PDB file of C-alpha atoms in Angstrom:
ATOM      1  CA  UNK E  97     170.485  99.122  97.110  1.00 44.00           C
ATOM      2  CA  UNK E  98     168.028  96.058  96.388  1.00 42.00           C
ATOM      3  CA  UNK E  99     164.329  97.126  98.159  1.00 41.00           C
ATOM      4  CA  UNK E 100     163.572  93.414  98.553  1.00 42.00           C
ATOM      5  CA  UNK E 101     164.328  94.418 102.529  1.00 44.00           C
ATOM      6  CA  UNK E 102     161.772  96.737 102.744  1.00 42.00           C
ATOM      7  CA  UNK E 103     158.446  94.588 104.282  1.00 44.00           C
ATOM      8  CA  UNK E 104     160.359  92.253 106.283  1.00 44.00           C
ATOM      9  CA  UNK E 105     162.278  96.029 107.884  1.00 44.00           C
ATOM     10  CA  UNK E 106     159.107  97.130 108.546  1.00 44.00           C
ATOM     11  CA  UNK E 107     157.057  94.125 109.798  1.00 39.00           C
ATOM     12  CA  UNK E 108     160.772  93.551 112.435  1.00 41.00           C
ATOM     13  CA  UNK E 109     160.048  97.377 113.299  1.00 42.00           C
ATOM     14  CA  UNK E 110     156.711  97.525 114.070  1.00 41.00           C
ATOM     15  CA  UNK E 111     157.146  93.994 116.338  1.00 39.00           C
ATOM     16  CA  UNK E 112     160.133  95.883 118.090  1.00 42.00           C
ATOM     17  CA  UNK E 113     158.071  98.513 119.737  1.00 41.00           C
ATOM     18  CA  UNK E 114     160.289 101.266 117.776  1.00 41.00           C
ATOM     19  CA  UNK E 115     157.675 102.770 115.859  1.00 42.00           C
ATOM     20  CA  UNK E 116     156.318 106.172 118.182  1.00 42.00           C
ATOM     21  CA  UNK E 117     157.849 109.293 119.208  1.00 42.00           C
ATOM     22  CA  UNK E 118     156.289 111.630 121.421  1.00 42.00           C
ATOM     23  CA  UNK E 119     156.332 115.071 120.307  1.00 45.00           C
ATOM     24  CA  UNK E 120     159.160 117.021 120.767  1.00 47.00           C
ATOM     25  CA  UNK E 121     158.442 120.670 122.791  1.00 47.00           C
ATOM     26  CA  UNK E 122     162.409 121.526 122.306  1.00 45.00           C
ATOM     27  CA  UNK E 123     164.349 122.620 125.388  1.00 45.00           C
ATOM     28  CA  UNK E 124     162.370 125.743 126.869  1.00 46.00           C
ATOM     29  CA  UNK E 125     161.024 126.610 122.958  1.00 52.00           C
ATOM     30  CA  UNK E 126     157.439 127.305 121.919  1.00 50.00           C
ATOM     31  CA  UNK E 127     155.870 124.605 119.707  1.00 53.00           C
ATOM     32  CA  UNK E 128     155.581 125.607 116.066  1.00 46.00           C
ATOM     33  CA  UNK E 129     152.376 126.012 114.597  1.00 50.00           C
ATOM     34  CA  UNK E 130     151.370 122.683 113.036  1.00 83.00           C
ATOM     35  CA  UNK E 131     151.848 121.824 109.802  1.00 96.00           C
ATOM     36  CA  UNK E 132     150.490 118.716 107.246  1.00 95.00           C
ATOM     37  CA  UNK E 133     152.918 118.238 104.014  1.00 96.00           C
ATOM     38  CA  UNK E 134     153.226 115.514 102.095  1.00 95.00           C
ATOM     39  CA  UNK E 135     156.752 114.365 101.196  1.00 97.00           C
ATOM     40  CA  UNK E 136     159.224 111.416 100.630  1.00 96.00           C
ATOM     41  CA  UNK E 137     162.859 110.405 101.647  1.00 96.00           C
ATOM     42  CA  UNK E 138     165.028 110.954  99.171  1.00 95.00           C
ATOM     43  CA  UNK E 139     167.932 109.506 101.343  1.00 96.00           C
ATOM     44  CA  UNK E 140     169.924 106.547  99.045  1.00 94.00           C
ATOM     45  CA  UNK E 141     172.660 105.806 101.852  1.00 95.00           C
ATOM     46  CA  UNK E 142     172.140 102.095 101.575  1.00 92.00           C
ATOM     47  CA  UNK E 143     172.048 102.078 105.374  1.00 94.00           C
ATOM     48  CA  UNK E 144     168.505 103.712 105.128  1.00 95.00           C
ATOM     49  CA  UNK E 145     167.533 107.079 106.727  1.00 97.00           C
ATOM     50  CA  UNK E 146     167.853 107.442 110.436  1.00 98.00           C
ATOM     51  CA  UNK E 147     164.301 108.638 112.584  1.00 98.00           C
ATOM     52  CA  UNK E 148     165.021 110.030 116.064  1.00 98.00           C
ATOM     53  CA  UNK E 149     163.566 111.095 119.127  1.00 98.00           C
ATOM     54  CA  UNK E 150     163.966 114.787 118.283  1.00 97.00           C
ATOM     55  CA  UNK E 151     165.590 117.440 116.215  1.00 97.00           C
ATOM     56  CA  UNK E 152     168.939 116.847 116.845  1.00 97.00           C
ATOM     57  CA  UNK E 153     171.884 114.955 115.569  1.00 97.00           C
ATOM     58  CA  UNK E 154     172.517 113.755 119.042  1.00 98.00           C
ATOM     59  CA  UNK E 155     168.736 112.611 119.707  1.00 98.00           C
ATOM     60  CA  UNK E 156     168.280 109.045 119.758  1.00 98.00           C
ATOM     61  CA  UNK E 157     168.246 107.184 116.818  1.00 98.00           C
ATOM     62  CA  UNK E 158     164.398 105.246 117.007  1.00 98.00           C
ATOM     63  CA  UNK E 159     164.573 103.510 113.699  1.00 97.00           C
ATOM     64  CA  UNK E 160     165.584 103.239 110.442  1.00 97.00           C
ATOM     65  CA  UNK E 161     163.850 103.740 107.137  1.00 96.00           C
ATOM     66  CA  UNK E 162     165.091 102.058 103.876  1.00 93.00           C
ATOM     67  CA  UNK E 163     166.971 104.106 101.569  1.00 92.00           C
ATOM     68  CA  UNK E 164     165.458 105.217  98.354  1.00 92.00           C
ATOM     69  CA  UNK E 165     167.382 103.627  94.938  1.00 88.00           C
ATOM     70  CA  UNK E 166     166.030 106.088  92.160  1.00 86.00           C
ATOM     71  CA  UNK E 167     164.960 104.194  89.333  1.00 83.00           C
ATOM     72  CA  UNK E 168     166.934 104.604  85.694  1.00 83.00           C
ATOM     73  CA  UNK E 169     165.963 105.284  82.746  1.00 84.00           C
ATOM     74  CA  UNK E 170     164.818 101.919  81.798  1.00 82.00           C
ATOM     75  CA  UNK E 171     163.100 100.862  85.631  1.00 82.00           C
ATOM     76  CA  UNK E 172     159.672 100.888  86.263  1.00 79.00           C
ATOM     77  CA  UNK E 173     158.935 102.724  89.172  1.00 78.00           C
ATOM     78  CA  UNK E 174     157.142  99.950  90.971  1.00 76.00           C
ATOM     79  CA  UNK E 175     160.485  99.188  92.268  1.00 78.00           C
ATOM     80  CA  UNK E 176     161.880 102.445  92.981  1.00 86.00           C
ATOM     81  CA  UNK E 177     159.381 103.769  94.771  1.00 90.00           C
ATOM     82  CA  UNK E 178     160.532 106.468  98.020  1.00 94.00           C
ATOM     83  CA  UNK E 179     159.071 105.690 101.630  1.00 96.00           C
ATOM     84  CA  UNK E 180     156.547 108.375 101.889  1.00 95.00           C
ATOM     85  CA  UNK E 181     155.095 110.783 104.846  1.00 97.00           C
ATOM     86  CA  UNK E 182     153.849 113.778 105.910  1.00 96.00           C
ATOM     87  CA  UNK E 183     155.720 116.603 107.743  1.00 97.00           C
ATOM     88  CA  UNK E 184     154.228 117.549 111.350  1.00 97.00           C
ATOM     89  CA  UNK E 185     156.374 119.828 112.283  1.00 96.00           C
ATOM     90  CA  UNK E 186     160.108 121.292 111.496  1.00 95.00           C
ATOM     91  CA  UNK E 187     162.213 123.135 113.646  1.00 92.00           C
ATOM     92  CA  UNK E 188     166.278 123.504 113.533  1.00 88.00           C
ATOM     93  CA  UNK E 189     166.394 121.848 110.129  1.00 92.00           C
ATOM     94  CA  UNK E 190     164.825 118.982 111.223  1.00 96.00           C
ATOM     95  CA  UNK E 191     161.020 118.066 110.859  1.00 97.00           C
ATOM     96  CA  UNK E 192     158.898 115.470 112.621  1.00 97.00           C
ATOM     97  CA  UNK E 193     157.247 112.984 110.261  1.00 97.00           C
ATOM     98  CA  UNK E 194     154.066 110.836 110.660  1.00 95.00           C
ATOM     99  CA  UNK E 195     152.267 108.870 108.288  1.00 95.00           C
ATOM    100  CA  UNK E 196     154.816 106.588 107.313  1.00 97.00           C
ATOM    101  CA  UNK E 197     154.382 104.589 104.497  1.00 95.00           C
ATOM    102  CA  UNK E 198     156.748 102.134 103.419  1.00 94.00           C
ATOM    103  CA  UNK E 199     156.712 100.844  99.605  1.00 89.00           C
ATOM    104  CA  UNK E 200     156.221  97.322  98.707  1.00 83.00           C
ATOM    105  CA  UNK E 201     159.480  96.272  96.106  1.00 75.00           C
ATOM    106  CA  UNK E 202     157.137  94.291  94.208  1.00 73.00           C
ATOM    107  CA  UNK E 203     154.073  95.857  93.191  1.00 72.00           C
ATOM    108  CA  UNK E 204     154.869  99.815  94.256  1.00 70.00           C
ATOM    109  CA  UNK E 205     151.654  99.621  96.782  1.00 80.00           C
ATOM    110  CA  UNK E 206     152.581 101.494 100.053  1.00 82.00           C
ATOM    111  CA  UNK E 207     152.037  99.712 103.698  1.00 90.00           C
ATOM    112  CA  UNK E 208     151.058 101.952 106.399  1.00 94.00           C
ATOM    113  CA  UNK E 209     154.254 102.086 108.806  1.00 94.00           C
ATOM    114  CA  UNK E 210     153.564 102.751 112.867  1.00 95.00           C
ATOM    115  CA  UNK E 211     156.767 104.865 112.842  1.00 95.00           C
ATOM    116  CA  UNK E 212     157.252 108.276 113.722  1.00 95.00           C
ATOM    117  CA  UNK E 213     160.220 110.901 114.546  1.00 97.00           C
ATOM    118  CA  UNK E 214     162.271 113.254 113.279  1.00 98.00           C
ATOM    119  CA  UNK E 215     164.594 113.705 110.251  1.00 98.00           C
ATOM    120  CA  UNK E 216     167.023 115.596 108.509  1.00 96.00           C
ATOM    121  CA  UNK E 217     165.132 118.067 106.527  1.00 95.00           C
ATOM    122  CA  UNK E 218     168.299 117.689 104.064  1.00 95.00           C
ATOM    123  CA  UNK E 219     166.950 114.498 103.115  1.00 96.00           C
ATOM    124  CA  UNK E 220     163.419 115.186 102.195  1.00 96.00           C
ATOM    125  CA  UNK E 221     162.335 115.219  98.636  1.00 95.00           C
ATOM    126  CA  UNK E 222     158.834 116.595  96.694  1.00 96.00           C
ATOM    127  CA  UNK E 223     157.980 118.779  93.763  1.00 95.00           C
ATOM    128  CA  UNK E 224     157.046 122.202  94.680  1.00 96.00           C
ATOM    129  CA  UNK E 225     153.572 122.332  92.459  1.00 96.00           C
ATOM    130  CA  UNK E 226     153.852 126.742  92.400  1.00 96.00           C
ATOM    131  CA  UNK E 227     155.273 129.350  90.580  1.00 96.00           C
ATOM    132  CA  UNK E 228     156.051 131.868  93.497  1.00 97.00           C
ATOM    133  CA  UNK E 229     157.583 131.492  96.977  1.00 97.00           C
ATOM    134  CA  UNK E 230     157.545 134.514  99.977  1.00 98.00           C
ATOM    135  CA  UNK E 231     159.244 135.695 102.370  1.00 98.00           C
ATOM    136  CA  UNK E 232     156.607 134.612 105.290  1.00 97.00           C
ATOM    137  CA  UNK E 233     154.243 132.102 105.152  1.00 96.00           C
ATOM    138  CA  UNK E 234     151.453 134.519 103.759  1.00 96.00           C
ATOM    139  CA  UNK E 235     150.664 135.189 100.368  1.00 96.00           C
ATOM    140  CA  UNK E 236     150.130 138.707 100.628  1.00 96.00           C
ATOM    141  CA  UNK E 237     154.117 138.890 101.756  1.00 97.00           C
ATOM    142  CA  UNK E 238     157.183 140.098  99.318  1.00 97.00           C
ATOM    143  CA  UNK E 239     157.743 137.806  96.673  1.00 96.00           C
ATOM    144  CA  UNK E 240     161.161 136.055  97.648  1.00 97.00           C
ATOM    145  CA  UNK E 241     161.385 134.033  94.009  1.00 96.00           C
ATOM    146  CA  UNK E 242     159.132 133.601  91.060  1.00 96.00           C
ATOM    147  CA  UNK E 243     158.672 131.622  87.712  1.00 94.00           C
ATOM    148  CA  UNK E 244     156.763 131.591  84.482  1.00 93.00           C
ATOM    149  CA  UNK E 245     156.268 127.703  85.472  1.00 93.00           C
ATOM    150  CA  UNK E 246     156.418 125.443  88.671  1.00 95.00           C
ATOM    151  CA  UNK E 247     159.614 126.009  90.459  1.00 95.00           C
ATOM    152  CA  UNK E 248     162.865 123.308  90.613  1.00 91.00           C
ATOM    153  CA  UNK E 249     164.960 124.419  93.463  1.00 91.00           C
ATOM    154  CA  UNK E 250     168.021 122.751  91.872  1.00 88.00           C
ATOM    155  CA  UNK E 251     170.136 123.835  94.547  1.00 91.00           C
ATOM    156  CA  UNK E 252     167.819 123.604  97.702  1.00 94.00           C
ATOM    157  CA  UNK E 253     169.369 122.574 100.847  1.00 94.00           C
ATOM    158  CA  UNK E 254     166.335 121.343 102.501  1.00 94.00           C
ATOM    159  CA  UNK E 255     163.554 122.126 104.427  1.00 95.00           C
ATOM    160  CA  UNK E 256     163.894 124.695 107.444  1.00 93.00           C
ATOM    161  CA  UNK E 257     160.675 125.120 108.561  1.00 94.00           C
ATOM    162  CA  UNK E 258     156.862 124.960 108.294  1.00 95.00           C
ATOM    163  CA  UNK E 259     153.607 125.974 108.865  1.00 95.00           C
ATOM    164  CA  UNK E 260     149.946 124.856 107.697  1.00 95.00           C
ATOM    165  CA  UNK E 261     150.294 124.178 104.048  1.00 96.00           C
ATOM    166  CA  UNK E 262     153.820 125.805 103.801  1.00 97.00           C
ATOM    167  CA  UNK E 263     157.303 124.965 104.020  1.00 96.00           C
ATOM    168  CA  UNK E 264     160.120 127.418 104.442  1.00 96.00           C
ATOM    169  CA  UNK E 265     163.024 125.698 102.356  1.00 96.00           C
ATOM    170  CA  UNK E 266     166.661 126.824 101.873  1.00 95.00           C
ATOM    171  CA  UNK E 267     168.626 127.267  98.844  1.00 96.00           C
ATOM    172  CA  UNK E 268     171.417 128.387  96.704  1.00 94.00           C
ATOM    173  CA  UNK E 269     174.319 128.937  99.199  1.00 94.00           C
ATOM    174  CA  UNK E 270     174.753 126.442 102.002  1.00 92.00           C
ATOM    175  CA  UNK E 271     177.267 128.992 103.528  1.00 92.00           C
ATOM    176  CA  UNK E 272     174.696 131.725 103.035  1.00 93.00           C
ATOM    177  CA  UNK E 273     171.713 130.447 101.817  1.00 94.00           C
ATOM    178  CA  UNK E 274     168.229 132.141 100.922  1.00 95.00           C
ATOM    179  CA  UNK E 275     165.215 130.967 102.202  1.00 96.00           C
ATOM    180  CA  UNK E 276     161.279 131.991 101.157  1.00 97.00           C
ATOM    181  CA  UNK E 277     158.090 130.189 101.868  1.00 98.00           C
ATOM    182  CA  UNK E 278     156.309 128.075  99.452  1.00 97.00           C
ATOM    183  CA  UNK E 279     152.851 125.881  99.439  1.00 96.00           C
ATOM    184  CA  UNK E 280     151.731 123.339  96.881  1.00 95.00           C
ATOM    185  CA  UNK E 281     153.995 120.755  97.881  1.00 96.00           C
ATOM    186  CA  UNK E 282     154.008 117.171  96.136  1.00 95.00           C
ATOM    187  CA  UNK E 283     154.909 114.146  97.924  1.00 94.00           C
ATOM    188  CA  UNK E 284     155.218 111.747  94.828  1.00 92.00           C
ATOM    189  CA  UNK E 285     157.373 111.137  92.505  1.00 88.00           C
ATOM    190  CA  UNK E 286     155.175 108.777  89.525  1.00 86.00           C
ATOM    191  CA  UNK E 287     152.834 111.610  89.006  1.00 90.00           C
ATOM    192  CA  UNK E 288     151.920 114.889  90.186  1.00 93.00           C
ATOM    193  CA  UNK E 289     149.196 115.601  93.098  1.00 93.00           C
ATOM    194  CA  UNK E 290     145.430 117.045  92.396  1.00 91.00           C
ATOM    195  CA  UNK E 291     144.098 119.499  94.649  1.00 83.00           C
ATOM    196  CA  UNK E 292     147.794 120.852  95.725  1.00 80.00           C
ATOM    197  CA  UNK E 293     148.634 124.194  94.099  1.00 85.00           C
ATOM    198  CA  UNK E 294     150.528 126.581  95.185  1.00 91.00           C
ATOM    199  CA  UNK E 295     150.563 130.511  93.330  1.00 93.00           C
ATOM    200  CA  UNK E 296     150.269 131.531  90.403  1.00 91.00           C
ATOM    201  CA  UNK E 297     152.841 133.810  89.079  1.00 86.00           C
ATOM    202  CA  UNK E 298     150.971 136.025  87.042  1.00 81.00           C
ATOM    203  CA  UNK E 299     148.215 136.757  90.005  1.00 74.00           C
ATOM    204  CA  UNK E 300     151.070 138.368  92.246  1.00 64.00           C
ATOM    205  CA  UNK E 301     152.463 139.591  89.016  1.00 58.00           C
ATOM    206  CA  UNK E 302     149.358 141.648  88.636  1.00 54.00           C
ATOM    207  CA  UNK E 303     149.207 142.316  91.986  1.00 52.00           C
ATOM    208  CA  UNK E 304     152.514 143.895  92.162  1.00 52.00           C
ATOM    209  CA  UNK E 305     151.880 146.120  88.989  1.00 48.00           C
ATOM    210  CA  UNK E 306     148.680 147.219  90.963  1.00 50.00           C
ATOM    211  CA  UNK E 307     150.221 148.354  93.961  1.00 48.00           C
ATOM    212  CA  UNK E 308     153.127 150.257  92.008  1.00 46.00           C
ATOM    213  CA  UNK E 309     150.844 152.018  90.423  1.00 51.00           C
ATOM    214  CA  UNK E 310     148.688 153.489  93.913  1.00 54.00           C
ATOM    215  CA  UNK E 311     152.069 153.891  95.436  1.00 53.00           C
ATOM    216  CA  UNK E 312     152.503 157.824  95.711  1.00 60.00           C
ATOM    217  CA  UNK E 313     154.639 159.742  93.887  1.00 57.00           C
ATOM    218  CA  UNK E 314     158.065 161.519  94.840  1.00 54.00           C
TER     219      UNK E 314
END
């Protein structure tokens, strides 16, 4: 899909009053704990990602953001750039996105967007920049996965929830998928982001040794 759309789409969208929606509370549901993540669409459907009115499939459909068009091996990535944001909230597979930011096809540089909703947390892309993920959002928690390097969640499903700095994300199984809790998210794709670690492997590694070896005997 050519990008050359992109500023005109989101000039049209901001002039059409589309851009806000008001926070979702869910049908007689408490309000999940806030959470600020940085991420990207990594929808391509030519007919650009859907943002609606809340977490549902059935939700009104408030606008639309351009589909990404991954660049090949010989783009640059100032044309292939992802509209970027940051995760608010998730609940039901879906999360509520602010921040928008909507790449310029010519020289990469991102243009702050007015628009706001929910998405599919299917279609939500970023590097996870940690080597360990848990089973709640707490680091002193089980260890659900773990990795001598950053993980790649090859076969992650998306995004299923979130809190503070962490995202719950499923994988493996879309019948019967896992699920653990990582921080140290990345929302770009050109390089990877200071300041946003997650775990280290070899600290809970350690840890886990340590607490084996107080554990009492049988």
């Amino acid at each position: 899909m050519s990008l050359s759309h992109i500023a005109p789409l989101a000039i049209l969208l901001a002039l059409a009053g589309v851009a806000t929606a008001a926070p979702d509370a869910g049908a007689g549901g408490a309000r999940k704990p806030a959470c600020e993540l940085d991420a990207y669409s990594k929808d391509t459907d030519p007919q650009g990602l859907n943002v609606r009115s809340g977490p549902s499939i059935d939700a009104p459909i408030l606008a639309t953001l351009p589909g990404w068009k991954p660049p090949g091996p010989d783009d640059e990535l100032e044309g292939h750039l992802p509209v970027g944001f940051t995760i608010v909230e998730a609940r039901n597979g879906w999360v509520r996105i602010a921040n928008v930011s909507i790449p310029d096809p010519d020289s990469g540089a991102h243009q702050a967007s007015p628009i706001s909703g929910w998405v599919s947390g299917k279609k939500v892309g970023y590097a996870l920049q940690t080597e360990v993920g848990f089973e709640r959002p707490d680091p002193t928690s089980p260890v659900a996965i773990r990795s001598d390097d950053w993980i790649r969640l090859d076969d992650a499903i998306g995004i299923s929830d979130c809190s503070g700095e962490w995202a719950q994300i499923a994988y493996g199984d879309r019948k019967s998928p896992q699920r653990a809790w990582f921080r140290g998210l990345c929302g770009l794709i050109e390089t990877t982001c200071d300041g946003r670690l997650g775990d280290d492997s070899e600290d809970h590694a350690a840890a886990d040794a340590d607490a084996a070896a107080d554990a009492p005997r049988p």
